[in-house]
Coordinates of C-alpha atoms in Angstrom, one line a residue:
Chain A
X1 CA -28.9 18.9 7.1
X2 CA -28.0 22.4 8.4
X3 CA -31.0 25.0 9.1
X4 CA -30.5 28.3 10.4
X5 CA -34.0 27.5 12.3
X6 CA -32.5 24.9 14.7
X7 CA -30.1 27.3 16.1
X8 CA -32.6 29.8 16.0
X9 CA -34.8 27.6 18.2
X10 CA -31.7 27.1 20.7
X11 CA -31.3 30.8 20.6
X12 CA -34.8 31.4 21.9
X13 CA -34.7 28.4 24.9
X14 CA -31.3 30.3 26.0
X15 CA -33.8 33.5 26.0
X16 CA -35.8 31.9 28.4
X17 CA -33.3 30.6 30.7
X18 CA -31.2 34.2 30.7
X19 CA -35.0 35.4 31.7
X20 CA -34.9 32.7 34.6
X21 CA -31.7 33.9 36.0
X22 CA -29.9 30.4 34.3
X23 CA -26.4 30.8 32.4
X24 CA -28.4 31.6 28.8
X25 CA -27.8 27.8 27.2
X26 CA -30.3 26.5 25.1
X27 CA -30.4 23.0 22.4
X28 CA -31.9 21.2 20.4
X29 CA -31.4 17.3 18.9
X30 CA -33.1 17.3 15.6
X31 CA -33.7 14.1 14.0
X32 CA -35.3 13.7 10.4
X33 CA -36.0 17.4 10.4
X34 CA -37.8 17.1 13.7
X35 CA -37.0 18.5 17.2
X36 CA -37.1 15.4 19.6
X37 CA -35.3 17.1 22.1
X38 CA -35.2 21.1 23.3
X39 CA -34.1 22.6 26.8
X40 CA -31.9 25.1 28.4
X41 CA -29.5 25.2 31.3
X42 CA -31.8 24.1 34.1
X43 CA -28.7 24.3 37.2
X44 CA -29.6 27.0 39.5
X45 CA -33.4 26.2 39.4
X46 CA -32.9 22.3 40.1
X47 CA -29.8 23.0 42.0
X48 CA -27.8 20.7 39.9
X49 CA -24.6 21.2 38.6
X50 CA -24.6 18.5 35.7
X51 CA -28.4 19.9 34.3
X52 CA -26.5 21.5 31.8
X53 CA -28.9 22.5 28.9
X54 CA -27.4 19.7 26.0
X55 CA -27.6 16.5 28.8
X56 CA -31.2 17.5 29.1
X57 CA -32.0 17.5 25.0
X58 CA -29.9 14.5 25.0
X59 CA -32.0 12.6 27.8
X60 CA -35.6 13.9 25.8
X61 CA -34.1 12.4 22.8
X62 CA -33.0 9.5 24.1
X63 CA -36.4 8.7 25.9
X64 CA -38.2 9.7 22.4
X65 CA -36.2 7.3 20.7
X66 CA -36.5 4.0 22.7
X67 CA -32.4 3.5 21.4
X68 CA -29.3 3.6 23.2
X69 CA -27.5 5.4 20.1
X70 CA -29.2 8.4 18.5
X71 CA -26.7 8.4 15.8
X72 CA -29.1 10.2 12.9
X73 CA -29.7 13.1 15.4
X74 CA -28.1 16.4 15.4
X75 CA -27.5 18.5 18.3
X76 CA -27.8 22.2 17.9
X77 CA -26.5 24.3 21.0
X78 CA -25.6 28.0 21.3
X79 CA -22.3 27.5 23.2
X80 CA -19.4 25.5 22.9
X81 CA -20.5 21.9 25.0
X82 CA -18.5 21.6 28.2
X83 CA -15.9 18.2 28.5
X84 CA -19.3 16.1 30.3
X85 CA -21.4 17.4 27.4
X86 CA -19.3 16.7 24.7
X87 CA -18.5 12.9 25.9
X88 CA -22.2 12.7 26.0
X89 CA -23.0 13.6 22.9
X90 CA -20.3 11.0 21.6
X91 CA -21.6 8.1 23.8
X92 CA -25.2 9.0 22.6
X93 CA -23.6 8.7 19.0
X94 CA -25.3 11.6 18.0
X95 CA -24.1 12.4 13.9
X96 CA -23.1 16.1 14.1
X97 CA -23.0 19.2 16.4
X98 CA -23.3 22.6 15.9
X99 CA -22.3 25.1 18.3
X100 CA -22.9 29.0 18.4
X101 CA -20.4 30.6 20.8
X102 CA -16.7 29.8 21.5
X103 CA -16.0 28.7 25.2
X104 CA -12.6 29.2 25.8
X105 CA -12.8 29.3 29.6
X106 CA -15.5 25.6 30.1
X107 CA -15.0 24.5 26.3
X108 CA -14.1 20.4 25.8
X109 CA -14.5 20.7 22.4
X110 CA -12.4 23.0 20.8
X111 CA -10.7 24.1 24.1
X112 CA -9.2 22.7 27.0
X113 CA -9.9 18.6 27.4
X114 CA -10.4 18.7 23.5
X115 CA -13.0 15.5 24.4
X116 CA -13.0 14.4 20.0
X117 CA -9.3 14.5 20.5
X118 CA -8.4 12.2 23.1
X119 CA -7.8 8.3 22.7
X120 CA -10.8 8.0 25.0
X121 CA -13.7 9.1 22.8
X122 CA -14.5 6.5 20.5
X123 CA -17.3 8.3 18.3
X124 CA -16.8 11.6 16.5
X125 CA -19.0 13.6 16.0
X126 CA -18.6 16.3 13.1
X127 CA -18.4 19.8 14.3
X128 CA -19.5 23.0 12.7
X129 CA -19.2 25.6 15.1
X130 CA -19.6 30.0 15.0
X131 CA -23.3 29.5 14.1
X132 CA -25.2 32.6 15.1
X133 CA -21.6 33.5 17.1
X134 CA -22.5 36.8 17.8
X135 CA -26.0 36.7 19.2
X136 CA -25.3 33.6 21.4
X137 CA -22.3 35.1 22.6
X138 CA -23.2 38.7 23.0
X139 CA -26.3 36.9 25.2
X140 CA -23.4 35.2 27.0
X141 CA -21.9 38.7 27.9
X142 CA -24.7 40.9 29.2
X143 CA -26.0 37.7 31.7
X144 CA -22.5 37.6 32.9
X145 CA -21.9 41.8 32.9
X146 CA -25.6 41.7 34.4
X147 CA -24.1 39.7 37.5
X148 CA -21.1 41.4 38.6
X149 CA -23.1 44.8 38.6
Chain B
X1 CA -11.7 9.6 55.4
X2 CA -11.1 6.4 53.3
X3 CA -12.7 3.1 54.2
X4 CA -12.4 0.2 52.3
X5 CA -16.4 -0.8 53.2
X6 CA -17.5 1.9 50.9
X7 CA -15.2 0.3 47.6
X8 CA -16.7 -2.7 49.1
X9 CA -20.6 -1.5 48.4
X10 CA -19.4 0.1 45.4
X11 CA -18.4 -3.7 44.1
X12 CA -21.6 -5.2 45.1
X13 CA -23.5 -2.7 43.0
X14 CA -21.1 -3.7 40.4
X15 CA -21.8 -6.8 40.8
X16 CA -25.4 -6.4 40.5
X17 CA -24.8 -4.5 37.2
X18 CA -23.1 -8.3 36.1
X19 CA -26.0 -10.2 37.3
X20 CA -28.4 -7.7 35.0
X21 CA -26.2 -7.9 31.9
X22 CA -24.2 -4.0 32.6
X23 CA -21.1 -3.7 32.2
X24 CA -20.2 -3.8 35.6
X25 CA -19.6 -0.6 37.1
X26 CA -20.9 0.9 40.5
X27 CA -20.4 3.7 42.5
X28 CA -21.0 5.2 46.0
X29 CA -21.5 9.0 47.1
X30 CA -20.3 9.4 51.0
X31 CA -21.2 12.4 52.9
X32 CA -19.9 12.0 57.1
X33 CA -19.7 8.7 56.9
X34 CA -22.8 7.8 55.0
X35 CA -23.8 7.0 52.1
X36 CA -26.1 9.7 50.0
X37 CA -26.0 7.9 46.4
X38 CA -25.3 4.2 45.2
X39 CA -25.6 3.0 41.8
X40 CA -24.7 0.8 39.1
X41 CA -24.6 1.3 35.2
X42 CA -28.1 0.8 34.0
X43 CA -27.1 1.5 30.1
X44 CA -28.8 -1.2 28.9
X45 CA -31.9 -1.3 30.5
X46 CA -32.6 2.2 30.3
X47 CA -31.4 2.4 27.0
X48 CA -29.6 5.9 27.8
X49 CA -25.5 5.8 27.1
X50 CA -25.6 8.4 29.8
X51 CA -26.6 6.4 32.6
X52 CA -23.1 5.4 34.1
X53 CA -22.8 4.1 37.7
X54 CA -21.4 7.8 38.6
X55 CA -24.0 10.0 36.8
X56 CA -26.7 8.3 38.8
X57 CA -25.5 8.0 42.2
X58 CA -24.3 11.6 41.8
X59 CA -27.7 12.6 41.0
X60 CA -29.2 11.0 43.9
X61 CA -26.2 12.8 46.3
X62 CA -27.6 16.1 44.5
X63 CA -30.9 15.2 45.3
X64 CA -30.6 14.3 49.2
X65 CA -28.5 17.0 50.0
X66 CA -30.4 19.7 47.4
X67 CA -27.6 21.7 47.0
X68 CA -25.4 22.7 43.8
X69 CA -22.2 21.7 45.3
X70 CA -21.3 18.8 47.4
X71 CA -18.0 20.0 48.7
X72 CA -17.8 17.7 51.5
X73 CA -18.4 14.5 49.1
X74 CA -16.2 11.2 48.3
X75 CA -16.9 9.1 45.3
X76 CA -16.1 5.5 45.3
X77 CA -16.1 3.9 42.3
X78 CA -14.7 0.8 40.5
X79 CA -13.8 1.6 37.1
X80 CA -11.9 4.8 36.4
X81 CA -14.5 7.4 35.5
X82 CA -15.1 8.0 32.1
X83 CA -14.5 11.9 30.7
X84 CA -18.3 12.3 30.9
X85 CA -18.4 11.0 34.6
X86 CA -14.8 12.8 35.9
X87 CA -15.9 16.3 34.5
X88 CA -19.7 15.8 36.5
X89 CA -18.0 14.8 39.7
X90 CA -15.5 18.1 39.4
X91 CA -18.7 20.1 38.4
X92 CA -20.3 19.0 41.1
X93 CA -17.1 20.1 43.4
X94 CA -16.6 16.1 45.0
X95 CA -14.0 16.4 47.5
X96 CA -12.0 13.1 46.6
X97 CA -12.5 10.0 44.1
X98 CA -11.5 6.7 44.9
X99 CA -11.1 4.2 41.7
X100 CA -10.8 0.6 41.5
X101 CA -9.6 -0.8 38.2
X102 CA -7.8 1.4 35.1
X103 CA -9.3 1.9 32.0
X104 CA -7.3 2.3 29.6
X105 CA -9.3 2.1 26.4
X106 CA -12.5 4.6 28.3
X107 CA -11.1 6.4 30.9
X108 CA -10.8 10.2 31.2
X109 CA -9.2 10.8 34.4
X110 CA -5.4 9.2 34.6
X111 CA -6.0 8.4 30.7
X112 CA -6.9 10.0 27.4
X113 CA -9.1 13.3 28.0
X114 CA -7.2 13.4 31.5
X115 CA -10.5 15.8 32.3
X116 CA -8.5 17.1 35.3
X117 CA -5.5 18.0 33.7
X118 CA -7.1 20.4 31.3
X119 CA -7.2 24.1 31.3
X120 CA -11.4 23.7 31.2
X121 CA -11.4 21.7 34.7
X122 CA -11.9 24.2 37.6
X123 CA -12.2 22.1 40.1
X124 CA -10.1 18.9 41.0
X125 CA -10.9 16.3 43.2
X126 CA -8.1 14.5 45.0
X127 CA -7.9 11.3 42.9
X128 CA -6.9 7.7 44.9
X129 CA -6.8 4.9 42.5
X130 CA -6.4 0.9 42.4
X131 CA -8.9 0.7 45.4
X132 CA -9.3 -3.2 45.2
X133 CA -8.4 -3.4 41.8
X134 CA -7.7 -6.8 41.3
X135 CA -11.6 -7.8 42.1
X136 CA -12.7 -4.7 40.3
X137 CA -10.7 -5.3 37.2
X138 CA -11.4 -9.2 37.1
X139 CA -15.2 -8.3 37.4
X140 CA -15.1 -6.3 33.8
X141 CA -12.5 -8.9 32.7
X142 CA -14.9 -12.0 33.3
X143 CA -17.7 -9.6 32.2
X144 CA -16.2 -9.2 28.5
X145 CA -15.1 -12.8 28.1
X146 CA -18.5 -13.7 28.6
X147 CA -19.9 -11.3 26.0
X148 CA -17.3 -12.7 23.3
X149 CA -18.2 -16.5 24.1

């Protein structure tokens, strides 16, 4: 079920990794009204391209659970998951996503690859998407403005 | 520069995915001639869907060469890579992908998502496929036979 608080929460962890110098990306997997898994963006710190902010919820929830499939969980994440992201969230089976900010540029969800489109993704996972737009993407825009100065 | 020894270490890993009940799947990283990452699928016994034969052996390339990008990189692989896998090997800039076997039903490079075709791939890998194939495909073949006895 939907709560403004989950996003809220990924808000805040894409706070902290704008304050770290990270692309500001934060999630959360909720299951049963419980967080079971919560980072952000973590690629310039670990020097790793692929520890994008959603794979690293996904892994915490994965672990918490014991399962392979996480299908009861919902992912909450304050930009639009990337093509890797969003196959991963259909391999973990996770039940629905929502998404903050539109990411026309990196976006495999509603943009470019279109992952939940393709004849290769064989789990879909419903999509609410513009939660808390304007924050998450405003956020977006100053870290981005804040590097080209 | 291609050599058929690394397809050939990426088909024992598969292999030893078979032996421990994976589908089998494995991969190599090569960096000047050497080999920087090898792995096989270990969804099962991790109980993580994320854990493909590419994720892993990329995240041990990452590791040894601790650096975001690993230009300079080949992947050898037997099984097309799945969306999730081809848009982690183009974040992490690989240079060139060598495939074994199609996958027609999964994959995300030559089928369905085609990651490298869309407008949110920014980088692309040179792509060289049906690298021993007819082992590599007869390996999954024999591997879902099995399953359905």
């Amino acid at each position: 079920m939907f709560s403004n608080q989950y996003m809220q929460q990924a808000y805040a962890l894409a706070c902290k990794a704008n304050d770290s110098g990270e692309v500001p990306v934060g999630a959360v997997v909720v299951y049963k009204e419980k967080i079971i898994g919560a980072a952000y963006n973590q690629v310039e710190v670990a020097k790793n391209p692929l520890a994008h902010a959603e794979i690293l919820a996904l892994e915490q929830a994965l672990a918490f659970t014991c399962t392979k499939y996480i299908e009861q969980c919902e992912l909450y994440v304050t930009l639009e998951p990337c093509p890797m992201c969003a196959h991963a969230i259909s391999l973990a089976k996770i039940k629905r996503i929502y998404f903050g900010a539109y990411d026309e540029k990196g976006g495999g969800v509603v943009h470019g690859a279109k992952i939940y489109n393709s004849s290769s993704c064989h789990h879909h996972p419903e999509i609410i998407s513009g939660i808390m737009e304007d924050e998450c993407s405003r956020l977006l825009k100053n870290f981005f403005n804040n590097l080209r100065r």
